Short mmCIF file of C-alpha atoms in Angstrom, two decimals:
data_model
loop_
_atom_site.label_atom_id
_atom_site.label_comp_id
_atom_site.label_asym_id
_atom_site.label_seq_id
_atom_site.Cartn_x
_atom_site.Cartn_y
_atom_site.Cartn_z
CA UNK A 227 0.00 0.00 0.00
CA UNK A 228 1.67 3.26 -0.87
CA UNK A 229 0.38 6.52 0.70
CA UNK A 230 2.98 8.93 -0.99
CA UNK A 231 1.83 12.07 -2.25
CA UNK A 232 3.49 12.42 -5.55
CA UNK A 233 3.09 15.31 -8.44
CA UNK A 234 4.78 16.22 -11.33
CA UNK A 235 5.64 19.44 -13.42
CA UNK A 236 3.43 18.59 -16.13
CA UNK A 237 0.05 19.38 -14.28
CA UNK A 238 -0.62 15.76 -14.36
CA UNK A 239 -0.79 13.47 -10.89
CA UNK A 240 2.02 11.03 -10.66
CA UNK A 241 1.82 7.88 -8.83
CA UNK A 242 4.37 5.32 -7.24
CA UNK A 243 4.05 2.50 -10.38
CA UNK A 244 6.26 0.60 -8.43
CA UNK A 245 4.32 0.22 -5.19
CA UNK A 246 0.91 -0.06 -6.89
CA UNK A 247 2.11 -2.68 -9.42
CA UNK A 248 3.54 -4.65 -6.31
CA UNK A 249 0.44 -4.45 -4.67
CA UNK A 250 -1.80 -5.47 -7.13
CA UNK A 251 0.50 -7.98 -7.81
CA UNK A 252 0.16 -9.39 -4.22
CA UNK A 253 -2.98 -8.60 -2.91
CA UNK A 254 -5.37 -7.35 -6.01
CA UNK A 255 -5.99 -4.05 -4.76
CA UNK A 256 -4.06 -1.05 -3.96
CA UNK A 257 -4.19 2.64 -2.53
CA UNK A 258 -2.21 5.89 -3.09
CA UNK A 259 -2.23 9.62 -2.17
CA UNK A 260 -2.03 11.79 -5.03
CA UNK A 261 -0.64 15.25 -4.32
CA UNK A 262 -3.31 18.63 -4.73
CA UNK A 263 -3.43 20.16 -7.90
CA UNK A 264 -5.26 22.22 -10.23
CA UNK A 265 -6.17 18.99 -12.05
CA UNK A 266 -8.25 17.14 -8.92
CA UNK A 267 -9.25 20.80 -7.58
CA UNK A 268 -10.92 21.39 -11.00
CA UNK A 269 -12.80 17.43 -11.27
CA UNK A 270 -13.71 18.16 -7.98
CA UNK A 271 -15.55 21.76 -9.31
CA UNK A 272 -16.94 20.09 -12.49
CA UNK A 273 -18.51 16.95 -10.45
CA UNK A 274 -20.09 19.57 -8.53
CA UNK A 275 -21.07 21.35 -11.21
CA UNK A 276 -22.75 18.46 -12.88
CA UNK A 277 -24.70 17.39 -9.88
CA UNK A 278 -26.05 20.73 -9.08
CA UNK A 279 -27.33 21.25 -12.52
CA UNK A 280 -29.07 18.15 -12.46
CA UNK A 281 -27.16 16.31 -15.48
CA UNK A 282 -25.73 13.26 -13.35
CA UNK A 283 -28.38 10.64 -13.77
CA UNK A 284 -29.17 7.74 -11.57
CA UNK A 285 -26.84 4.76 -12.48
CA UNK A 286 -28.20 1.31 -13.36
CA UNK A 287 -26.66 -2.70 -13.51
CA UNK A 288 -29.27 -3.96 -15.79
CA UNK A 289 -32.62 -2.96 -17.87
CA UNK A 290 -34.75 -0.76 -17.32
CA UNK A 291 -37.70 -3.08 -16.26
CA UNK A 292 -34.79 -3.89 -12.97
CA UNK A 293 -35.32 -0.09 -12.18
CA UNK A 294 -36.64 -1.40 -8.46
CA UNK A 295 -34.05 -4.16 -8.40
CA UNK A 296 -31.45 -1.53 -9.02
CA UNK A 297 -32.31 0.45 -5.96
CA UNK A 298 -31.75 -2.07 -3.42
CA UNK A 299 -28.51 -2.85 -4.94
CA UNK A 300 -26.72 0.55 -5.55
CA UNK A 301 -28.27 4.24 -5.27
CA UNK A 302 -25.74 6.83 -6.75
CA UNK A 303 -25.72 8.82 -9.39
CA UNK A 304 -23.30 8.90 -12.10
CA UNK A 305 -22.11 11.07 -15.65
CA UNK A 306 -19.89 9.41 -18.67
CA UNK A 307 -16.69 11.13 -19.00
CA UNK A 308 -15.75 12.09 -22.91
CA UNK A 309 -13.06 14.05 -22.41
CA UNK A 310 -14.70 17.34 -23.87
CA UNK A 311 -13.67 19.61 -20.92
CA UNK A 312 -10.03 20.53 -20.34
CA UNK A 313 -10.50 18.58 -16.37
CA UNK A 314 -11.64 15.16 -18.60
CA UNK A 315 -8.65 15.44 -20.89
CA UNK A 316 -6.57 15.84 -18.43
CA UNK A 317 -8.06 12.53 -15.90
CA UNK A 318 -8.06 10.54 -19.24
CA UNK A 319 -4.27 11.86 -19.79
CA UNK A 320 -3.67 10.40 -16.29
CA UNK A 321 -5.48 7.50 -17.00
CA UNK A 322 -3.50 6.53 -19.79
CA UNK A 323 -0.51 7.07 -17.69
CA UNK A 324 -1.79 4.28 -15.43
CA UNK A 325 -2.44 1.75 -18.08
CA UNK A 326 1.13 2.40 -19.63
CA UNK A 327 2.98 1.92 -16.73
CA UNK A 328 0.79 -1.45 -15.68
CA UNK A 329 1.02 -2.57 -18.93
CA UNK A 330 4.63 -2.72 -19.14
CA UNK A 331 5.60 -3.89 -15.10
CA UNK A 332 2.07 -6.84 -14.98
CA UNK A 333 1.38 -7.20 -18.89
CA UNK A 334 -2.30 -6.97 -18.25
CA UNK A 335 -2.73 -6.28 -21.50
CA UNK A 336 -4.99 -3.13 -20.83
CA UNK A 337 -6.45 -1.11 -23.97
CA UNK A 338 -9.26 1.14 -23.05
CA UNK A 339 -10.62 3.16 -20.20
CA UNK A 340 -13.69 4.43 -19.58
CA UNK A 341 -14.99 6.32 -16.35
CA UNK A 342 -17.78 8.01 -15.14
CA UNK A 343 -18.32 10.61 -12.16
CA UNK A 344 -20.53 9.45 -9.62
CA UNK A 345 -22.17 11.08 -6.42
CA UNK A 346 -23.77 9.34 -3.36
CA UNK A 347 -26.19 11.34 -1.90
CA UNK A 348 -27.13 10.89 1.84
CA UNK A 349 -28.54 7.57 1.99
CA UNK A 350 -26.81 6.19 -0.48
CA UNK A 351 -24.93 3.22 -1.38
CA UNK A 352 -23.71 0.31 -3.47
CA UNK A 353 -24.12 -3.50 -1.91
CA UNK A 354 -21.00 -5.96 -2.06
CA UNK A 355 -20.21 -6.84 -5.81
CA UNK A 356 -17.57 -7.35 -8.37
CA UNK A 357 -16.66 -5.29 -11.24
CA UNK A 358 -16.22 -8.02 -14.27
CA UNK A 359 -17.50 -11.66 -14.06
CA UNK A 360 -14.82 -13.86 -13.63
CA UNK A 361 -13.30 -15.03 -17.00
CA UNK A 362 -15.11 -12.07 -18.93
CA UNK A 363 -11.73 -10.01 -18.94
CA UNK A 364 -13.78 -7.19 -20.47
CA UNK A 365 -13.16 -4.83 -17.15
CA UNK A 366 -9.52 -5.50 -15.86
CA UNK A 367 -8.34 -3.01 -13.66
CA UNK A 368 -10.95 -0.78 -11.67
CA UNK A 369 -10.08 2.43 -10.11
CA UNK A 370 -11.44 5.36 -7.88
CA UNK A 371 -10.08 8.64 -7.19
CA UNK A 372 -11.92 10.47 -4.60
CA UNK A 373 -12.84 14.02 -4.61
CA UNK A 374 -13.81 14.92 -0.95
CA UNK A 375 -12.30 17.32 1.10
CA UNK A 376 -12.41 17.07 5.10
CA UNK A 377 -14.13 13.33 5.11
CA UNK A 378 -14.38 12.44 8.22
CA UNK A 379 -14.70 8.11 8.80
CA UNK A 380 -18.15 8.49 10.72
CA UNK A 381 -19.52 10.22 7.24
CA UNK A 382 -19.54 6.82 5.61
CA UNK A 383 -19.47 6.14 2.36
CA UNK A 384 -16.45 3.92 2.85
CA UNK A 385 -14.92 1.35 0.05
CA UNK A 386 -15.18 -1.55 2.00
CA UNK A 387 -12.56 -4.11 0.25
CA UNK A 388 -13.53 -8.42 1.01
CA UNK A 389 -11.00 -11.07 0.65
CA UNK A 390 -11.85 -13.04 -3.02
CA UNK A 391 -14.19 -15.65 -1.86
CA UNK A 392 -14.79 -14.76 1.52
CA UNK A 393 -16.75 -12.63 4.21
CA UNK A 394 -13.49 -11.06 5.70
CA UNK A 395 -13.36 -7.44 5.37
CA UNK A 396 -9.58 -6.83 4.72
CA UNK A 397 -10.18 -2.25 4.60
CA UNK A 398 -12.28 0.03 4.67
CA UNK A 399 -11.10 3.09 2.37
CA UNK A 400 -11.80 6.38 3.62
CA UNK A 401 -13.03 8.49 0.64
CA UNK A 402 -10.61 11.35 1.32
CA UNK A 403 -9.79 14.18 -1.77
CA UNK A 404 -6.78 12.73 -3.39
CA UNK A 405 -7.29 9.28 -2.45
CA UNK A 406 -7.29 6.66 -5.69
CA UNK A 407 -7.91 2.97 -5.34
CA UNK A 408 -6.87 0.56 -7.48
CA UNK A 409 -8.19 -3.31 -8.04
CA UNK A 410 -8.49 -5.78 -10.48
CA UNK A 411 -11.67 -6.14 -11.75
CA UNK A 412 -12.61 -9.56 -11.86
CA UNK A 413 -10.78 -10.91 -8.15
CA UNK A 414 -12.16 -8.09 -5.23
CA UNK A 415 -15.44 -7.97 -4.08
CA UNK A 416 -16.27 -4.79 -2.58
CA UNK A 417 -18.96 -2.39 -1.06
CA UNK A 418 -19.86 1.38 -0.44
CA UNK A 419 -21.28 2.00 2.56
CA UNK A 420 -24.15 4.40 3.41
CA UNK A 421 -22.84 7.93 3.19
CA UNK A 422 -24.12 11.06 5.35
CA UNK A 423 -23.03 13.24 3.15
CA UNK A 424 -22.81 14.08 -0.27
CA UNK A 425 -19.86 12.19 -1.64
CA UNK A 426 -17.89 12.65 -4.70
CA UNK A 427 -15.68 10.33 -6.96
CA UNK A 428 -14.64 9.13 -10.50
CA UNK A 429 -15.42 5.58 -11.13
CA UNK A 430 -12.99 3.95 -13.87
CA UNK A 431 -12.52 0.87 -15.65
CA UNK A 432 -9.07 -0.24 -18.03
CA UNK A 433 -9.85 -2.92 -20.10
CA UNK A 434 -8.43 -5.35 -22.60
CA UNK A 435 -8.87 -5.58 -26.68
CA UNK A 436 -12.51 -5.77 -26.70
CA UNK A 437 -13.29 -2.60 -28.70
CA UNK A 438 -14.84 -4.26 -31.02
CA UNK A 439 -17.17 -5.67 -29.08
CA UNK A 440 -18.58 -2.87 -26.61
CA UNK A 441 -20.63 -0.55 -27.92
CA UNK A 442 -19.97 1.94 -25.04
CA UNK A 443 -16.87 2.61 -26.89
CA UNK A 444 -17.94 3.58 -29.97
CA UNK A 445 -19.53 6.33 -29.31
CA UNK A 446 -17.87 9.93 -27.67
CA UNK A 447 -20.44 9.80 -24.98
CA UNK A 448 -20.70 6.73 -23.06
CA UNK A 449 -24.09 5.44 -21.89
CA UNK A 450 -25.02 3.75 -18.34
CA UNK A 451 -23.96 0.58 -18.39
#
């Protein structure tokens, strides 16, 4: 786990590649600090932006006819990055950084990312699940940088993380500004507890060659999935 607050001269965040790489290597899952900057301070003002104008949209896991379904399983809302606004370009610039640097240390393989912003409203949540079905190796490597300054624990909202195949809880992720968590897709089940607050984050997914295939990434403005 590497808590180093790291930042470059190129107005990008860096991140300990090393560390993370290790970590994901080891355990599935890892966590870093990335330093303030103009980049985070100014996802942090569009995410807000978004949510007060009302063009974040309540996300879903299946069809529309699941609507109720949906609600007892996760209640946030969410908006497709397309990289239109200078703060976008710049998260996808960082993003690519990522997959570059896992790419060459893990050969995952990864090709693609796509990410959304999401907000959890008081009340809500998102119950234990898993980002890709195992042996789909569509999603690969999941990620979440958090956008929330002054989060105190006993506001909630926590990224609880679960050993593969088990009930253990093995952390609970504060969702402080600056915070990004890293997993692979398929192998860590995990959970967002109840938030008391309104809670802001980017949710992102690498994945492998499967352009082709998903029809999310055709298109410059990706739907709910």
């Amino acid at each position: 786990m590497s808590l180093i607050a790291l930042a470059d001269t190129t107005g990008l965040p860096v991140f300990d590649a090393q560390n993370v790489c290790a970590d994901l290597s080891q355990q599935g899952w890892s966590l870093c600090r990335l330093a303030d900057s103009e980049l985070l301070a100014a996802l942090r003002s569009e995410a807000e932006t978004l949510w007060q104008a009302d063009i974040l949209t309540p996300a879903g896991i299946g069809r529309a006819e699941d609507h109720d379904i949906v609600r007892k399983i996760r209640r946030d809302l969410t908006h497709w990055m397309d990289g239109s606004t200078p703060a976008q370009a710049g998260y996808l610039a960082f993003a690519e950084a990522v997959r570059r640097e896992v790419n060459y240390r893990l050969m995952l393989g990864l090709f693609a990312f796509e990410a959304h912003y999401a907000v959890y409203e008081p009340g809500g949540f998102y119950k234990r699940h898993v980002d890709s079905f195992r042996g789909a190796r569509n999603r690969m490597l999941s990620s979440v940088l958090y956008l929330n300054p002054d989060w105190d624990p006993s506001d909630g909202g926590l990224l609880r993380i679960y050993a593969p195949d088990s009930e253990d809880v093995i952390a609970e992720i504060t969702p402080e500004f600056g915070t990004l968590a890293l997993f692979l897709s398929e192998d860590i089940p995990h959970e967002v507890t109840p938030a008391r607050r309104d809670r802001f984050s980017i949710a992102g997914w690498h994945r492998c060659n499967d352009r082709g295939l998903v029809p999310a990434l055709q298109v410059k403005g990706l739907p709910v999935a």
